Amino acid sequence: MTLKYSRKVMENFLHPKNMGEIKNPDGIGKIGNPVCGDVMWIYIKVGKKKEKEFIKNIKFKTFGCTAAIATSSMVTQLAKGKNLDDAKKITRENVAKSLKGLPPIKMHCSNLASDALKKAIEDYKSKQTQKT
Ligand code: FES
């Protein structure tokens, strides 16, 4: 079966943004897809602007299909510079919309990056509470 991807998905797959790892990240989120075995990691560095914490830097590492890589790339672009509360609100639907749509079969199987981002933010927050 051939899947029809939008041009935006293909751009993000062929030239992903923010791919890689952050050394000593403030938070890490890892999500695996139990069905296909694909895995993705989101790394964040958190900064402070007027008492608000925001995503200063974000990178991803994804072992997965075209859609998994494109959604990871898109999530990092949507989240960069956002304060943590707004970044946490990024949904799978936001990601799919920014990619000009995903084939329905790929919507739930590979659109896991926003969940990985939420986990990275939670990881950061739990480390902060441990420090206090
Ligand atoms: Fe595994 Fe797409 S096939 S995430």
mmCIF file with all atom_site columns, C-alpha atoms and ligand atoms in Angstrom:
data_model
loop_
_atom_site.group_PDB
_atom_site.id
_atom_site.type_symbol
_atom_site.label_atom_id
_atom_site.label_alt_id
_atom_site.label_comp_id
_atom_site.label_asym_id
_atom_site.label_entity_id
_atom_site.label_seq_id
_atom_site.pdbx_PDB_ins_code
_atom_site.Cartn_x
_atom_site.Cartn_y
_atom_site.Cartn_z
_atom_site.occupancy
_atom_site.B_iso_or_equiv
_atom_site.pdbx_formal_charge
_atom_site.auth_seq_id
_atom_site.auth_comp_id
_atom_site.auth_asym_id
_atom_site.auth_atom_id
_atom_site.pdbx_PDB_model_num
ATOM   1   C  CA  . MET A 1 1   ? 0.000  0.000  0.000  1.00 0.00 ? 1   MET A CA  1
ATOM   2   C  CA  . THR A 1 2   ? 1.363  3.428  -0.917 1.00 0.00 ? 2   THR A CA  1
ATOM   3   C  CA  . LEU A 1 3   ? 0.555  6.277  1.406  1.00 0.00 ? 3   LEU A CA  1
ATOM   4   C  CA  . LYS A 1 4   ? -0.008 9.767  0.146  1.00 0.00 ? 4   LYS A CA  1
ATOM   5   C  CA  . TYR A 1 5   ? 1.841  12.293 2.288  1.00 0.00 ? 5   TYR A CA  1
ATOM   6   C  CA  . SER A 1 6   ? 1.467  16.059 2.085  1.00 0.00 ? 6   SER A CA  1
ATOM   7   C  CA  . ARG A 1 7   ? 4.364  18.109 0.776  1.00 0.00 ? 7   ARG A CA  1
ATOM   8   C  CA  . LYS A 1 8   ? 4.870  19.473 4.299  1.00 0.00 ? 8   LYS A CA  1
ATOM   9   C  CA  . VAL A 1 9   ? 5.272  15.932 5.678  1.00 0.00 ? 9   VAL A CA  1
ATOM   10  C  CA  . MET A 1 10  ? 7.825  15.113 2.991  1.00 0.00 ? 10  MET A CA  1
ATOM   11  C  CA  . GLU A 1 11  ? 9.784  18.336 3.669  1.00 0.00 ? 11  GLU A CA  1
ATOM   12  C  CA  . ASN A 1 12  ? 9.967  17.508 7.370  1.00 0.00 ? 12  ASN A CA  1
ATOM   13  C  CA  . PHE A 1 13  ? 10.929 13.924 6.661  1.00 0.00 ? 13  PHE A CA  1
ATOM   14  C  CA  . LEU A 1 14  ? 13.632 14.741 4.132  1.00 0.00 ? 14  LEU A CA  1
ATOM   15  C  CA  . HIS A 1 15  ? 14.976 17.822 5.955  1.00 0.00 ? 15  HIS A CA  1
ATOM   16  C  CA  . PRO A 1 16  ? 13.982 17.401 9.601  1.00 0.00 ? 16  PRO A CA  1
ATOM   17  C  CA  . LYS A 1 17  ? 14.510 20.349 11.916 1.00 0.00 ? 17  LYS A CA  1
ATOM   18  C  CA  . ASN A 1 18  ? 16.066 20.054 15.379 1.00 0.00 ? 18  ASN A CA  1
ATOM   19  C  CA  . MET A 1 19  ? 17.220 16.478 14.926 1.00 0.00 ? 19  MET A CA  1
ATOM   20  C  CA  . GLY A 1 20  ? 19.817 15.215 17.381 1.00 0.00 ? 20  GLY A CA  1
ATOM   21  C  CA  . GLU A 1 21  ? 20.479 15.148 21.080 1.00 0.00 ? 21  GLU A CA  1
ATOM   22  C  CA  . ILE A 1 22  ? 21.054 17.793 23.759 1.00 0.00 ? 22  ILE A CA  1
ATOM   23  C  CA  . LYS A 1 23  ? 23.928 17.187 26.148 1.00 0.00 ? 23  LYS A CA  1
ATOM   24  C  CA  . ASN A 1 24  ? 22.780 17.462 29.774 1.00 0.00 ? 24  ASN A CA  1
ATOM   25  C  CA  . PRO A 1 25  ? 19.138 18.143 28.917 1.00 0.00 ? 25  PRO A CA  1
ATOM   26  C  CA  . ASP A 1 26  ? 16.755 19.556 31.535 1.00 0.00 ? 26  ASP A CA  1
ATOM   27  C  CA  . GLY A 1 27  ? 14.108 17.008 30.529 1.00 0.00 ? 27  GLY A CA  1
ATOM   28  C  CA  . ILE A 1 28  ? 13.813 13.868 28.402 1.00 0.00 ? 28  ILE A CA  1
ATOM   29  C  CA  . GLY A 1 29  ? 10.641 12.238 27.094 1.00 0.00 ? 29  GLY A CA  1
ATOM   30  C  CA  . LYS A 1 30  ? 10.642 8.818  25.492 1.00 0.00 ? 30  LYS A CA  1
ATOM   31  C  CA  . ILE A 1 31  ? 7.722  7.200  23.739 1.00 0.00 ? 31  ILE A CA  1
ATOM   32  C  CA  . GLY A 1 32  ? 7.603  3.844  22.047 1.00 0.00 ? 32  GLY A CA  1
ATOM   33  C  CA  . ASN A 1 33  ? 5.010  2.442  19.715 1.00 0.00 ? 33  ASN A CA  1
ATOM   34  C  CA  . PRO A 1 34  ? 4.355  -1.090 21.000 1.00 0.00 ? 34  PRO A CA  1
ATOM   35  C  CA  . VAL A 1 35  ? 2.846  -2.152 17.675 1.00 0.00 ? 35  VAL A CA  1
ATOM   36  C  CA  . CYS A 1 36  ? 5.740  -1.417 15.331 1.00 0.00 ? 36  CYS A CA  1
ATOM   37  C  CA  . GLY A 1 37  ? 8.553  -1.024 17.873 1.00 0.00 ? 37  GLY A CA  1
ATOM   38  C  CA  . ASP A 1 38  ? 9.485  2.496  16.788 1.00 0.00 ? 38  ASP A CA  1
ATOM   39  C  CA  . VAL A 1 39  ? 10.869 4.850  19.430 1.00 0.00 ? 39  VAL A CA  1
ATOM   40  C  CA  . MET A 1 40  ? 11.295 8.590  19.816 1.00 0.00 ? 40  MET A CA  1
ATOM   41  C  CA  . TRP A 1 41  ? 13.071 10.825 22.314 1.00 0.00 ? 41  TRP A CA  1
ATOM   42  C  CA  . ILE A 1 42  ? 12.543 14.527 22.924 1.00 0.00 ? 42  ILE A CA  1
ATOM   43  C  CA  . TYR A 1 43  ? 15.220 16.516 24.763 1.00 0.00 ? 43  TYR A CA  1
ATOM   44  C  CA  . ILE A 1 44  ? 14.568 19.975 26.175 1.00 0.00 ? 44  ILE A CA  1
ATOM   45  C  CA  . LYS A 1 45  ? 16.544 22.821 27.695 1.00 0.00 ? 45  LYS A CA  1
ATOM   46  C  CA  . VAL A 1 46  ? 14.462 25.230 29.734 1.00 0.00 ? 46  VAL A CA  1
ATOM   47  C  CA  . GLY A 1 47  ? 15.109 28.955 30.095 1.00 0.00 ? 47  GLY A CA  1
ATOM   48  C  CA  . LYS A 1 48  ? 13.418 31.732 32.081 1.00 0.00 ? 48  LYS A CA  1
ATOM   49  C  CA  . LYS A 1 49  ? 11.859 34.882 30.636 1.00 0.00 ? 49  LYS A CA  1
ATOM   50  C  CA  . LYS A 1 50  ? 10.063 37.264 33.001 1.00 0.00 ? 50  LYS A CA  1
ATOM   51  C  CA  . GLU A 1 51  ? 9.655  34.516 35.624 1.00 0.00 ? 51  GLU A CA  1
ATOM   52  C  CA  . LYS A 1 52  ? 8.120  32.177 33.025 1.00 0.00 ? 52  LYS A CA  1
ATOM   53  C  CA  . GLU A 1 53  ? 9.868  28.976 32.045 1.00 0.00 ? 53  GLU A CA  1
ATOM   54  C  CA  . PHE A 1 54  ? 10.096 28.372 28.325 1.00 0.00 ? 54  PHE A CA  1
ATOM   55  C  CA  . ILE A 1 55  ? 11.618 25.898 25.892 1.00 0.00 ? 55  ILE A CA  1
ATOM   56  C  CA  . LYS A 1 56  ? 14.963 27.384 25.059 1.00 0.00 ? 56  LYS A CA  1
ATOM   57  C  CA  . ASN A 1 57  ? 16.181 24.455 23.002 1.00 0.00 ? 57  ASN A CA  1
ATOM   58  C  CA  . ILE A 1 58  ? 14.619 21.207 21.846 1.00 0.00 ? 58  ILE A CA  1
ATOM   59  C  CA  . LYS A 1 59  ? 15.863 18.248 19.834 1.00 0.00 ? 59  LYS A CA  1
ATOM   60  C  CA  . PHE A 1 60  ? 14.524 14.871 18.860 1.00 0.00 ? 60  PHE A CA  1
ATOM   61  C  CA  . LYS A 1 61  ? 15.823 11.452 17.951 1.00 0.00 ? 61  LYS A CA  1
ATOM   62  C  CA  . THR A 1 62  ? 13.370 9.130  16.235 1.00 0.00 ? 62  THR A CA  1
ATOM   63  C  CA  . PHE A 1 63  ? 13.687 5.624  14.923 1.00 0.00 ? 63  PHE A CA  1
ATOM   64  C  CA  . GLY A 1 64  ? 10.546 5.321  12.890 1.00 0.00 ? 64  GLY A CA  1
ATOM   65  C  CA  . CYS A 1 65  ? 8.611  5.787  9.700  1.00 0.00 ? 65  CYS A CA  1
ATOM   66  C  CA  . THR A 1 66  ? 8.187  8.870  7.524  1.00 0.00 ? 66  THR A CA  1
ATOM   67  C  CA  . ALA A 1 67  ? 5.279  10.173 9.597  1.00 0.00 ? 67  ALA A CA  1
ATOM   68  C  CA  . ALA A 1 68  ? 7.050  9.576  12.912 1.00 0.00 ? 68  ALA A CA  1
ATOM   69  C  CA  . ILE A 1 69  ? 10.051 11.618 11.777 1.00 0.00 ? 69  ILE A CA  1
ATOM   70  C  CA  . ALA A 1 70  ? 7.917  14.396 10.260 1.00 0.00 ? 70  ALA A CA  1
ATOM   71  C  CA  . THR A 1 71  ? 5.733  14.728 13.370 1.00 0.00 ? 71  THR A CA  1
ATOM   72  C  CA  . SER A 1 72  ? 8.811  14.804 15.632 1.00 0.00 ? 72  SER A CA  1
ATOM   73  C  CA  . SER A 1 73  ? 10.366 17.542 13.533 1.00 0.00 ? 73  SER A CA  1
ATOM   74  C  CA  . MET A 1 74  ? 7.108  19.534 13.569 1.00 0.00 ? 74  MET A CA  1
ATOM   75  C  CA  . VAL A 1 75  ? 6.610  19.244 17.335 1.00 0.00 ? 75  VAL A CA  1
ATOM   76  C  CA  . THR A 1 76  ? 10.067 20.670 17.993 1.00 0.00 ? 76  THR A CA  1
ATOM   77  C  CA  . GLN A 1 77  ? 9.301  23.629 15.718 1.00 0.00 ? 77  GLN A CA  1
ATOM   78  C  CA  . LEU A 1 78  ? 5.940  24.266 17.377 1.00 0.00 ? 78  LEU A CA  1
ATOM   79  C  CA  . ALA A 1 79  ? 7.373  24.015 20.893 1.00 0.00 ? 79  ALA A CA  1
ATOM   80  C  CA  . LYS A 1 80  ? 10.585 26.029 20.565 1.00 0.00 ? 80  LYS A CA  1
ATOM   81  C  CA  . GLY A 1 81  ? 10.279 29.350 22.390 1.00 0.00 ? 81  GLY A CA  1
ATOM   82  C  CA  . LYS A 1 82  ? 6.891  28.512 23.943 1.00 0.00 ? 82  LYS A CA  1
ATOM   83  C  CA  . ASN A 1 83  ? 6.366  28.670 27.683 1.00 0.00 ? 83  ASN A CA  1
ATOM   84  C  CA  . LEU A 1 84  ? 5.978  25.248 29.286 1.00 0.00 ? 84  LEU A CA  1
ATOM   85  C  CA  . ASP A 1 85  ? 2.234  25.501 29.846 1.00 0.00 ? 85  ASP A CA  1
ATOM   86  C  CA  . ASP A 1 86  ? 1.578  26.356 26.195 1.00 0.00 ? 86  ASP A CA  1
ATOM   87  C  CA  . ALA A 1 87  ? 4.015  23.703 24.953 1.00 0.00 ? 87  ALA A CA  1
ATOM   88  C  CA  . LYS A 1 88  ? 2.170  21.100 27.015 1.00 0.00 ? 88  LYS A CA  1
ATOM   89  C  CA  . LYS A 1 89  ? -1.042 21.977 25.231 1.00 0.00 ? 89  LYS A CA  1
ATOM   90  C  CA  . ILE A 1 90  ? 0.303  21.019 21.789 1.00 0.00 ? 90  ILE A CA  1
ATOM   91  C  CA  . THR A 1 91  ? -1.874 18.150 20.596 1.00 0.00 ? 91  THR A CA  1
ATOM   92  C  CA  . ARG A 1 92  ? -1.554 15.475 17.944 1.00 0.00 ? 92  ARG A CA  1
ATOM   93  C  CA  . GLU A 1 93  ? -4.201 17.378 15.999 1.00 0.00 ? 93  GLU A CA  1
ATOM   94  C  CA  . ASN A 1 94  ? -2.108 20.581 16.108 1.00 0.00 ? 94  ASN A CA  1
ATOM   95  C  CA  . VAL A 1 95  ? 0.856  18.637 14.751 1.00 0.00 ? 95  VAL A CA  1
ATOM   96  C  CA  . ALA A 1 96  ? -1.158 16.979 11.977 1.00 0.00 ? 96  ALA A CA  1
ATOM   97  C  CA  . LYS A 1 97  ? -2.697 20.326 11.001 1.00 0.00 ? 97  LYS A CA  1
ATOM   98  C  CA  . SER A 1 98  ? 0.715  22.006 10.827 1.00 0.00 ? 98  SER A CA  1
ATOM   99  C  CA  . LEU A 1 99  ? 1.839  19.190 8.534  1.00 0.00 ? 99  LEU A CA  1
ATOM   100 C  CA  . LYS A 1 100 ? -1.188 19.822 6.299  1.00 0.00 ? 100 LYS A CA  1
ATOM   101 C  CA  . GLY A 1 101 ? -2.690 16.513 7.300  1.00 0.00 ? 101 GLY A CA  1
ATOM   102 C  CA  . LEU A 1 102 ? -1.576 12.929 7.868  1.00 0.00 ? 102 LEU A CA  1
ATOM   103 C  CA  . PRO A 1 103 ? -3.008 9.798  6.257  1.00 0.00 ? 103 PRO A CA  1
ATOM   104 C  CA  . PRO A 1 104 ? -5.713 8.570  8.711  1.00 0.00 ? 104 PRO A CA  1
ATOM   105 C  CA  . ILE A 1 105 ? -3.876 5.289  9.264  1.00 0.00 ? 105 ILE A CA  1
ATOM   106 C  CA  . LYS A 1 106 ? -0.819 7.259  10.451 1.00 0.00 ? 106 LYS A CA  1
ATOM   107 C  CA  . MET A 1 107 ? -2.679 9.678  12.700 1.00 0.00 ? 107 MET A CA  1
ATOM   108 C  CA  . HIS A 1 108 ? -2.537 7.537  15.819 1.00 0.00 ? 108 HIS A CA  1
ATOM   109 C  CA  . CYS A 1 109 ? 0.267  5.107  15.107 1.00 0.00 ? 109 CYS A CA  1
ATOM   110 C  CA  . SER A 1 110 ? 3.025  7.587  14.444 1.00 0.00 ? 110 SER A CA  1
ATOM   111 C  CA  . ASN A 1 111 ? 1.873  10.925 15.783 1.00 0.00 ? 111 ASN A CA  1
ATOM   112 C  CA  . LEU A 1 112 ? 3.436  10.393 19.187 1.00 0.00 ? 112 LEU A CA  1
ATOM   113 C  CA  . ALA A 1 113 ? 5.786  13.333 19.386 1.00 0.00 ? 113 ALA A CA  1
ATOM   114 C  CA  . SER A 1 114 ? 3.425  15.594 21.345 1.00 0.00 ? 114 SER A CA  1
ATOM   115 C  CA  . ASP A 1 115 ? 3.170  12.840 23.977 1.00 0.00 ? 115 ASP A CA  1
ATOM   116 C  CA  . ALA A 1 116 ? 6.973  12.615 24.107 1.00 0.00 ? 116 ALA A CA  1
ATOM   117 C  CA  . LEU A 1 117 ? 7.133  16.391 24.559 1.00 0.00 ? 117 LEU A CA  1
ATOM   118 C  CA  . LYS A 1 118 ? 4.677  16.236 27.472 1.00 0.00 ? 118 LYS A CA  1
ATOM   119 C  CA  . LYS A 1 119 ? 6.823  13.542 29.062 1.00 0.00 ? 119 LYS A CA  1
ATOM   120 C  CA  . ALA A 1 120 ? 9.955  15.680 28.655 1.00 0.00 ? 120 ALA A CA  1
ATOM   121 C  CA  . ILE A 1 121 ? 8.215  18.608 30.378 1.00 0.00 ? 121 ILE A CA  1
ATOM   122 C  CA  . GLU A 1 122 ? 6.995  16.330 33.183 1.00 0.00 ? 122 GLU A CA  1
ATOM   123 C  CA  . ASP A 1 123 ? 10.513 14.939 33.548 1.00 0.00 ? 123 ASP A CA  1
ATOM   124 C  CA  . TYR A 1 124 ? 11.850 18.495 33.881 1.00 0.00 ? 124 TYR A CA  1
ATOM   125 C  CA  . LYS A 1 125 ? 9.191  19.386 36.468 1.00 0.00 ? 125 LYS A CA  1
ATOM   126 C  CA  . SER A 1 126 ? 9.808  16.287 38.543 1.00 0.00 ? 126 SER A CA  1
ATOM   127 C  CA  . LYS A 1 127 ? 13.551 17.045 38.593 1.00 0.00 ? 127 LYS A CA  1
ATOM   128 C  CA  . GLN A 1 128 ? 12.743 20.561 39.824 1.00 0.00 ? 128 GLN A CA  1
ATOM   129 C  CA  . THR A 1 129 ? 10.652 19.200 42.720 1.00 0.00 ? 129 THR A CA  1
ATOM   130 C  CA  . GLN A 1 130 ? 13.451 16.807 43.636 1.00 0.00 ? 130 GLN A CA  1
ATOM   131 C  CA  . LYS A 1 131 ? 15.838 19.779 43.894 1.00 0.00 ? 131 LYS A CA  1
ATOM   132 C  CA  . THR A 1 132 ? 13.605 21.616 46.386 1.00 0.00 ? 132 THR A CA  1
HETATM 133 FE FE1 . FES B 2 .   ? 6.008  2.856  13.594 1.00 0.00 ? 1   FES B FE1 1
HETATM 134 FE FE2 . FES B 2 .   ? 5.048  4.715  12.041 1.00 0.00 ? 1   FES B FE2 1
HETATM 135 S  S1  . FES B 2 .   ? 5.279  2.629  11.595 1.00 0.00 ? 1   FES B S1  1
HETATM 136 S  S2  . FES B 2 .   ? 5.639  4.883  14.081 1.00 0.00 ? 1   FES B S2  1
#
